[in-house]
PDB file of C-alpha atoms in Angstrom:
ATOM      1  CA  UNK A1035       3.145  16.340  12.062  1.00 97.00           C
ATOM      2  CA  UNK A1036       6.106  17.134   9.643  1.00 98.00           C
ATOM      3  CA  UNK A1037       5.414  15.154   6.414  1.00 98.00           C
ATOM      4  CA  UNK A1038       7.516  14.377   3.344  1.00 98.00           C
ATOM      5  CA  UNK A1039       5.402  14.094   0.405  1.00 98.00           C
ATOM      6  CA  UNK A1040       7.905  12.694  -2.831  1.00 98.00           C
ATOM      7  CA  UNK A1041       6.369  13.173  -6.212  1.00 97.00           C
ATOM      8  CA  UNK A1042       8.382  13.327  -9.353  1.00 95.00           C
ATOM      9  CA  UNK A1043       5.520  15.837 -11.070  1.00 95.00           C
ATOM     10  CA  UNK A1044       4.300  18.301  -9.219  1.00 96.00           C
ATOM     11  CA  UNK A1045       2.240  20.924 -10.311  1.00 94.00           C
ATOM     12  CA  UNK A1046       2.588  23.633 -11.792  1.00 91.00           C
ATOM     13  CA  UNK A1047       5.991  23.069 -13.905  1.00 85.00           C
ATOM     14  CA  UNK A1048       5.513  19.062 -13.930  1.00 86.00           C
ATOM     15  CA  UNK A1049       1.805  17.890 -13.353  1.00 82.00           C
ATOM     16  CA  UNK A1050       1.476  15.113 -16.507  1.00 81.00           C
ATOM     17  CA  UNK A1051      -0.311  12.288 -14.181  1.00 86.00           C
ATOM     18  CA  UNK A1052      -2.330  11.545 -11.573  1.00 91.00           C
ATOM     19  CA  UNK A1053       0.430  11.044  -8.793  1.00 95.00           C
ATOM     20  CA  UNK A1054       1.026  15.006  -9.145  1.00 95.00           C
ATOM     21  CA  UNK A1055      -2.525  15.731  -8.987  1.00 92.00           C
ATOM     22  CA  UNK A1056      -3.023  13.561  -5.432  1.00 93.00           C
ATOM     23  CA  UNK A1057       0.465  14.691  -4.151  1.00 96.00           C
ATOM     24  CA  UNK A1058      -0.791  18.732  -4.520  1.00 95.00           C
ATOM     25  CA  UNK A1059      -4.331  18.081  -3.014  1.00 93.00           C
ATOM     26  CA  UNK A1060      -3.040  16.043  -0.406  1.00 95.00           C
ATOM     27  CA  UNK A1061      -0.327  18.484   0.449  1.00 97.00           C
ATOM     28  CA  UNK A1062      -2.735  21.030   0.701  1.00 96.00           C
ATOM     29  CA  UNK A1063      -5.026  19.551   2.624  1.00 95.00           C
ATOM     30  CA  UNK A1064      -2.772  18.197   5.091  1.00 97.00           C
ATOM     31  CA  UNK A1065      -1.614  22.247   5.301  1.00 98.00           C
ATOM     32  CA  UNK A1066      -4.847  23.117   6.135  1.00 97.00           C
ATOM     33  CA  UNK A1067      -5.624  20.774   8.830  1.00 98.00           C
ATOM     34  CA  UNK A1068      -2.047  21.973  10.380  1.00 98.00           C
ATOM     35  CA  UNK A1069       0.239  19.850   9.158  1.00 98.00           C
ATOM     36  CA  UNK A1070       3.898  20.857   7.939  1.00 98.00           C
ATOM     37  CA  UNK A1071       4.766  19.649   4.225  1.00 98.00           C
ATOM     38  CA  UNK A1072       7.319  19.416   2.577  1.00 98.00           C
ATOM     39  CA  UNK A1073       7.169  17.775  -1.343  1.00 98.00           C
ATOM     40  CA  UNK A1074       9.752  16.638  -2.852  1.00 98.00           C
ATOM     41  CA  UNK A1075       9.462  16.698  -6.753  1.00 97.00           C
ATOM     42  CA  UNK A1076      11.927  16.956 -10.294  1.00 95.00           C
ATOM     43  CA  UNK A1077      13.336  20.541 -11.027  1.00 94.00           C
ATOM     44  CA  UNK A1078      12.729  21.222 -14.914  1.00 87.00           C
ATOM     45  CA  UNK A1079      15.421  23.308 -15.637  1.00 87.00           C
ATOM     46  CA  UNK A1080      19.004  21.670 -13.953  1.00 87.00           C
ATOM     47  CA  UNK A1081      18.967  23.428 -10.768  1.00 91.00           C
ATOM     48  CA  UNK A1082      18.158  22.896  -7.488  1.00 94.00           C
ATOM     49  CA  UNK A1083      15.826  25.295  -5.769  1.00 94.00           C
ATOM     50  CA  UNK A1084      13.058  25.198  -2.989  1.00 96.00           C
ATOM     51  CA  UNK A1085      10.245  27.619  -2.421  1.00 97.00           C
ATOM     52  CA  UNK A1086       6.659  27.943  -1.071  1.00 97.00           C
ATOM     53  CA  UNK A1087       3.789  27.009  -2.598  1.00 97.00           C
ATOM     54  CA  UNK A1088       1.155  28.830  -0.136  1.00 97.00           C
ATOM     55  CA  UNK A1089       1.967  26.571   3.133  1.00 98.00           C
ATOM     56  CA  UNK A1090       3.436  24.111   1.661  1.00 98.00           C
ATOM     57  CA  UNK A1091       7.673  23.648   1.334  1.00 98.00           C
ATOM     58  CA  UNK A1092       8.490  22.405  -2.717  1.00 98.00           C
ATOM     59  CA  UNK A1093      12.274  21.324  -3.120  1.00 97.00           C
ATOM     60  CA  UNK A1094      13.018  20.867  -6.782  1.00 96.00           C
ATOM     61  CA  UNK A1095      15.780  18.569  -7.339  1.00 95.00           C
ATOM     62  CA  UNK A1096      17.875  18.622 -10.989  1.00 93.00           C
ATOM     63  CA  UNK A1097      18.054  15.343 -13.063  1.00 90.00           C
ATOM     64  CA  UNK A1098      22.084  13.724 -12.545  1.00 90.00           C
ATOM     65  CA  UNK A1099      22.501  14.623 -16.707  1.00 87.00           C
ATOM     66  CA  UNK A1100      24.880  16.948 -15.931  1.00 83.00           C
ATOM     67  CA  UNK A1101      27.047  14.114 -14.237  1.00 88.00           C
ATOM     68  CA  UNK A1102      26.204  11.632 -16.325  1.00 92.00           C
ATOM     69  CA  UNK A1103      24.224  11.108 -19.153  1.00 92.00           C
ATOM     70  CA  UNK A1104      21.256   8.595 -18.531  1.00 94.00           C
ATOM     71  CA  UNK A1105      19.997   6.802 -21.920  1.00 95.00           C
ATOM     72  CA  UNK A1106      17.231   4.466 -20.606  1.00 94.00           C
ATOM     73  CA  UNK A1107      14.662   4.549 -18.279  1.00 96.00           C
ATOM     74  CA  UNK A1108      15.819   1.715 -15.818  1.00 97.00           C
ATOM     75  CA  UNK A1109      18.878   3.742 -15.219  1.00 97.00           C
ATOM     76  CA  UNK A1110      16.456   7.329 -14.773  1.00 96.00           C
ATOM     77  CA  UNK A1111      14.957   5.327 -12.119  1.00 97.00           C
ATOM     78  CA  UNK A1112      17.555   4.319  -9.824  1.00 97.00           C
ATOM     79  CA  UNK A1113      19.734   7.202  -9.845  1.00 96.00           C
ATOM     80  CA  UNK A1114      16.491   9.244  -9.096  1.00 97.00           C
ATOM     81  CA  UNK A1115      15.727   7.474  -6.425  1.00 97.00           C
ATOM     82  CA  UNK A1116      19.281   7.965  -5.327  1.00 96.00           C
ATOM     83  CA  UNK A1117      18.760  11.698  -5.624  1.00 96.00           C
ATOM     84  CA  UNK A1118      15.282  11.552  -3.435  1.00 97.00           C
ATOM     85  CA  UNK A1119      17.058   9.559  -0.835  1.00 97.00           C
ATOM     86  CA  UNK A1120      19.950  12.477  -0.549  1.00 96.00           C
ATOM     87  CA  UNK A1121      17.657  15.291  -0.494  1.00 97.00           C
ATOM     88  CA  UNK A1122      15.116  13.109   1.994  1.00 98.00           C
ATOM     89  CA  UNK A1123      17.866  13.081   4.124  1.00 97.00           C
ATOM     90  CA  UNK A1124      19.237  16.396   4.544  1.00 97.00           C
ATOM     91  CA  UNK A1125      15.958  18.065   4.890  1.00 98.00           C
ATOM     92  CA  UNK A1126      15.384  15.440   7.654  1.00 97.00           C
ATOM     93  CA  UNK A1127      18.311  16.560   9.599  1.00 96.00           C
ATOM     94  CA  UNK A1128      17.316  20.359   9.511  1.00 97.00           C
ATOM     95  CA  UNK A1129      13.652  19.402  10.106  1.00 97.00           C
ATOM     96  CA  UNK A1130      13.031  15.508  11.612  1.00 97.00           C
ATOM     97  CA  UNK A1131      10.305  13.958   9.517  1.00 98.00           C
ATOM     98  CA  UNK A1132       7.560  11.902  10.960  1.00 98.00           C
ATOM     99  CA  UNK A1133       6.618  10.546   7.818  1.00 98.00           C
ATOM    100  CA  UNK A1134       7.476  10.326   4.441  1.00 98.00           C
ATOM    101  CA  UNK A1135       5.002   9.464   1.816  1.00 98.00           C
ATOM    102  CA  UNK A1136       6.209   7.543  -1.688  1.00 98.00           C
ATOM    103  CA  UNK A1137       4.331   6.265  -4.737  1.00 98.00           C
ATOM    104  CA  UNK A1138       4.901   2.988  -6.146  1.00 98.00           C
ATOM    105  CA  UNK A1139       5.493   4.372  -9.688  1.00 96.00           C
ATOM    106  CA  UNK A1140       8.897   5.433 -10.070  1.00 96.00           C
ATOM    107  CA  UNK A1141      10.293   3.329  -7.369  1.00 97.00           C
ATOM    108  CA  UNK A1142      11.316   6.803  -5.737  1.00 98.00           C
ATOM    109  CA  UNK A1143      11.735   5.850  -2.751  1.00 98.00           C
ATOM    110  CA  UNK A1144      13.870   2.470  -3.084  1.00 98.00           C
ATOM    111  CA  UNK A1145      17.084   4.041  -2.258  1.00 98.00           C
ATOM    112  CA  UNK A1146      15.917   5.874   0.849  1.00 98.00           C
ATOM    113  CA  UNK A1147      14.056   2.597   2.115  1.00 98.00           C
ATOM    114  CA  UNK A1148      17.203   0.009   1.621  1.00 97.00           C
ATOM    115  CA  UNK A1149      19.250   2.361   3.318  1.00 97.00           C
ATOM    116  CA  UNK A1150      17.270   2.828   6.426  1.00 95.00           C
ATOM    117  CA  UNK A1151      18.383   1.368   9.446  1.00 94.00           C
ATOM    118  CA  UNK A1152      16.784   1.403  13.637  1.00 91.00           C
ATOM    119  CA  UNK A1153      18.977   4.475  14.020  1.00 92.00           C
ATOM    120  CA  UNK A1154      18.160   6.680  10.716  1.00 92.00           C
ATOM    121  CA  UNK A1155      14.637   5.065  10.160  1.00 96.00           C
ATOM    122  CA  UNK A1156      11.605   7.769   9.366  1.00 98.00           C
ATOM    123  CA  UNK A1157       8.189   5.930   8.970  1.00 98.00           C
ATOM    124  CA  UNK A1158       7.163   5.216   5.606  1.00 98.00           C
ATOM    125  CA  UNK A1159       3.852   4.765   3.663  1.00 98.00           C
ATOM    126  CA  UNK A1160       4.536   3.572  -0.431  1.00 98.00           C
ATOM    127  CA  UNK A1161       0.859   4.640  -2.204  1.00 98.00           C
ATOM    128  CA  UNK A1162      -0.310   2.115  -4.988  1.00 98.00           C
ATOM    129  CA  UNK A1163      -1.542   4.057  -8.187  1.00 96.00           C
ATOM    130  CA  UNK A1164      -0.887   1.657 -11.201  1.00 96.00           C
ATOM    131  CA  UNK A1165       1.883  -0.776 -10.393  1.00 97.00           C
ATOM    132  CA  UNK A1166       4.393  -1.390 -13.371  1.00 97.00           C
ATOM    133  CA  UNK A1167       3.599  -5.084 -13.210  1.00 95.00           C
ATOM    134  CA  UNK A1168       0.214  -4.875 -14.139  1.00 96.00           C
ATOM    135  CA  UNK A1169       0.937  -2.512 -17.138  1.00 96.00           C
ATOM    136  CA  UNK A1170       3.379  -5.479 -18.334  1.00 96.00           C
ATOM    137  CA  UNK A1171       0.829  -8.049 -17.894  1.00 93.00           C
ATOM    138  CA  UNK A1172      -2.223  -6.348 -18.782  1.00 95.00           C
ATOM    139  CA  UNK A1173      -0.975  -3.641 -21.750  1.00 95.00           C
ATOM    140  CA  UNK A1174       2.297  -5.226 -22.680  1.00 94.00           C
ATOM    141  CA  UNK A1175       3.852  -2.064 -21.945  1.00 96.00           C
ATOM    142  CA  UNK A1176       7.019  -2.203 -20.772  1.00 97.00           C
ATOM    143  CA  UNK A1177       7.994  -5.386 -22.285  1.00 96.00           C
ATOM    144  CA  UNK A1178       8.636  -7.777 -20.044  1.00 96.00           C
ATOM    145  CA  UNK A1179      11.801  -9.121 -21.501  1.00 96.00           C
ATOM    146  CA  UNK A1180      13.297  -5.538 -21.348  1.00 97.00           C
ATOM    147  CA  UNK A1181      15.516  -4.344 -18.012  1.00 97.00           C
ATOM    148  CA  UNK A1182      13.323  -1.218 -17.690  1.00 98.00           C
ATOM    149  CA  UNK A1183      10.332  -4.185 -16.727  1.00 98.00           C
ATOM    150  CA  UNK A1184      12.750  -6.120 -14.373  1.00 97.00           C
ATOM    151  CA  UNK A1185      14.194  -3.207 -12.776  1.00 98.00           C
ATOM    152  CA  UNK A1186      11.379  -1.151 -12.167  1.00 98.00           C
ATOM    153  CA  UNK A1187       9.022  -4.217 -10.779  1.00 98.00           C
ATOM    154  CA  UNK A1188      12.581  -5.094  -8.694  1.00 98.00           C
ATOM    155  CA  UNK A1189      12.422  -1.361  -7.253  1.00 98.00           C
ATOM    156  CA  UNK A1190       8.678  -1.340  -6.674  1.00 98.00           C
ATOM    157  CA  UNK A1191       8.169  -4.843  -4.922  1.00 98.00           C
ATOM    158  CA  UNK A1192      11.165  -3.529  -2.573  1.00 98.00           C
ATOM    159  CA  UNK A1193       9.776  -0.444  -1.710  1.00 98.00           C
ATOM    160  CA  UNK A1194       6.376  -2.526  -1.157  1.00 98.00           C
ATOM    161  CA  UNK A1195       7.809  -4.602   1.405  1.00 98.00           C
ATOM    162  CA  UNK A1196      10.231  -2.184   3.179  1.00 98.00           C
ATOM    163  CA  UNK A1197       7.775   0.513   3.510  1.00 98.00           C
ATOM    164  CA  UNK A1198       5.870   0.768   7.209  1.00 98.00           C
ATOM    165  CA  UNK A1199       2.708   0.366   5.253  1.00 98.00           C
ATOM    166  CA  UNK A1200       1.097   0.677   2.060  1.00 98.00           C
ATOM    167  CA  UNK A1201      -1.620   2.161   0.991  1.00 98.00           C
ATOM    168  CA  UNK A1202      -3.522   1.935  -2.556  1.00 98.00           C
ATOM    169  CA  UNK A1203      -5.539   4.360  -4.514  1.00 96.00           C
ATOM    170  CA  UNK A1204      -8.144   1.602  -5.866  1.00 96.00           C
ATOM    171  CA  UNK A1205      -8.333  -2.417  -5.197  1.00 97.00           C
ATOM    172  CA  UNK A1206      -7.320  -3.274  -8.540  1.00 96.00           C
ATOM    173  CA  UNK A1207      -3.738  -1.671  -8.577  1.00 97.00           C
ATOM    174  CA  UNK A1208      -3.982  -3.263  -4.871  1.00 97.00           C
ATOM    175  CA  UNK A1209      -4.817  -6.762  -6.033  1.00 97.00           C
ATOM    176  CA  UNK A1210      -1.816  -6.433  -8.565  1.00 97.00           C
ATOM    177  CA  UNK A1211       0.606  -5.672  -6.373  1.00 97.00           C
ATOM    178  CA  UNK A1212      -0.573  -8.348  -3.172  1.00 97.00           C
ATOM    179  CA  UNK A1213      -0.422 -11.067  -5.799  1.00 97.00           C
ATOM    180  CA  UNK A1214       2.798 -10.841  -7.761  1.00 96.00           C
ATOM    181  CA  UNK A1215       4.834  -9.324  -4.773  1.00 97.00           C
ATOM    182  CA  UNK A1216       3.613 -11.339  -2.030  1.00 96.00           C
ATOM    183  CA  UNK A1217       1.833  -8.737   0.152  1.00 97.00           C
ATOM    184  CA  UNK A1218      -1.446  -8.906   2.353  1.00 97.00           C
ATOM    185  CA  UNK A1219      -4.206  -7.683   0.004  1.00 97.00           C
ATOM    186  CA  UNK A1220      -6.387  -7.112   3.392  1.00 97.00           C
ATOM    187  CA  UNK A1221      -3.711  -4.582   5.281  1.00 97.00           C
ATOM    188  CA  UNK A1222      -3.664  -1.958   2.380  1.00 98.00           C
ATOM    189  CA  UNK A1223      -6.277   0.472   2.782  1.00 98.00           C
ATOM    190  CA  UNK A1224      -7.565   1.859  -0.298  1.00 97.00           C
ATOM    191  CA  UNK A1225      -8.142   5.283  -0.328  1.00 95.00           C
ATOM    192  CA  UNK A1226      -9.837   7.010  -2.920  1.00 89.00           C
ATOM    193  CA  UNK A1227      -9.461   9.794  -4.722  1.00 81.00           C
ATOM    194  CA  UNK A1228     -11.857  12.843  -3.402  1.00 76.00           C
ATOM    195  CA  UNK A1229     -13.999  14.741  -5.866  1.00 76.00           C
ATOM    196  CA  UNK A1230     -15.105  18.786  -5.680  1.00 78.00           C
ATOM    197  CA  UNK A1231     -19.271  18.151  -5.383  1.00 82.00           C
ATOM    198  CA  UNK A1232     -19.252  21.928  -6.278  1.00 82.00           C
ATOM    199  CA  UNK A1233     -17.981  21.563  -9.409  1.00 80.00           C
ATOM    200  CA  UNK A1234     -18.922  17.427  -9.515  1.00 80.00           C
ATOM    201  CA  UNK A1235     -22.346  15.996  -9.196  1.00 77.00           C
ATOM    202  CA  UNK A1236     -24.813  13.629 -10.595  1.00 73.00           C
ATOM    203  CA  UNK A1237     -27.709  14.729 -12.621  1.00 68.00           C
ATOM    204  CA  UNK A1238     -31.146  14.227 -11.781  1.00 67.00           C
ATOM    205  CA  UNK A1239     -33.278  11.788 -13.784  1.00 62.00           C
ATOM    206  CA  UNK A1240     -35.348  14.377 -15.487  1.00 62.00           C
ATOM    207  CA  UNK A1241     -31.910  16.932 -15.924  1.00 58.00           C
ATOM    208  CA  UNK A1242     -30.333  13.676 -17.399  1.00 56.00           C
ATOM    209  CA  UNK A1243     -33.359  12.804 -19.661  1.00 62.00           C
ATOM    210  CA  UNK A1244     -33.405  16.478 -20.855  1.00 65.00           C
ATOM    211  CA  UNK A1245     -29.741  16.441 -21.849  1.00 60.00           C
ATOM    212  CA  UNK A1246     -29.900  13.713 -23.770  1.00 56.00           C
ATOM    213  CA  UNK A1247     -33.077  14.973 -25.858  1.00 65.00           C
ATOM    214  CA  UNK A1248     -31.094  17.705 -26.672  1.00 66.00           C
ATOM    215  CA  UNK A1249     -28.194  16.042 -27.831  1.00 59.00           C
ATOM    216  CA  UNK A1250     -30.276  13.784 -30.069  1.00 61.00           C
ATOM    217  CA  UNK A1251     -31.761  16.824 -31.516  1.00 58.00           C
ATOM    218  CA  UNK A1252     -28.283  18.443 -32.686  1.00 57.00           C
TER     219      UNK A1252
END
């Protein structure tokens, strides 16, 4: 399959969050199993450039500053998603996706969706990590009397609904997002995030009671 993973952070120049961290192991992995990939992530310096990253096709796409200066965050977000949707769609006419992966977060992919049509539609998954609406509700963060809170719940309960399907990285984001923006709690998946047991494990009972004789003893 030919797959279009869309991250704004993407390791190594941008990898602040958890999105960038999924969106390089799943790349990867999908490489290895003999997949194409192709991520689509934020260029940090004001140009435009793509490259390889081992198998995997990176296409770095420059903030619209030098356009037009964007001073707030609801603004950031649609004309990013503006600049996802352009660059979705010309690699899609060299290459001919067969999916294209978004995150909620961001609302990256809410240009690209409302613009799809029978004739220019690629199939679509939007992945839940932490929905903006329950950071309003639950942390008060943004405030949800601001336009960054209207327009960014706006962009991700679109992209929700438009996408083919959804998937969620853990049932609480999931249960968020089925109740305030009407979607079927039972049809997304969750699928959790993966950890290395070579460098991850649990201790034993009597390596666990050791360890913590020790630290009491410091």
């Amino acid at each position: 399959m030919k797959i279009a993973l869309v991250s704004q952070e993407y390791p190594p120049e941008t990898a602040k969050g958890g999105i960038a961290t999924q969106t390089y192991l799943r790349a990867h992995g999908l490489t290895s199993l003999g997949h194409q990939v192709w991520v689509i992530s934020q260029s940090t310096d004001g140009e435009a450039r793509s490259y390889k990253d081992g198998e995997v096709n990176v296409y770095r796409i420059p903030l619209i500053d030098h356009l037009l200066p964007v001073y707030n965050e609801a603004a950031r977000w649609l004309t990013y998603s503006v600049d996802v949707a352009v660059t979705l769609h010309r690699i899609n006419r060299e290459v001919g996706f067969d999916l294209a992966v978004f995150p909620e977060w961001g609302g990256e992919g809410y240009i690209h969706l409302l613009n799809q049509t029978q004739w220019n539609h690629i199939p679509s998954i939007v992945h839940i990590h932490g929905p903006m609406v329950m950071f309003g509700d639950t942390m008060n963060w943004p405030d949800k009397d601001s336009d960054f809170y209207r327009v960014g719940c706006q962009m991700e309960g679109t992209s929700l609904r438009l996408a083919d399907a959804v998937t969620a990285s853990n049932g609480c984001s999931r249960k968020w997002c089925a109740e305030h923006y009407g979607l079927d709690e039972e049809a997304i998946p969750v699928l959790y995030s993966g950890i290395d047991t070579r460098l991850f494990a649990p201790l034993r009972s009597e390596e666990h009671t050791s360890e913590l004789q020790s630290l009491r003893h410091l």
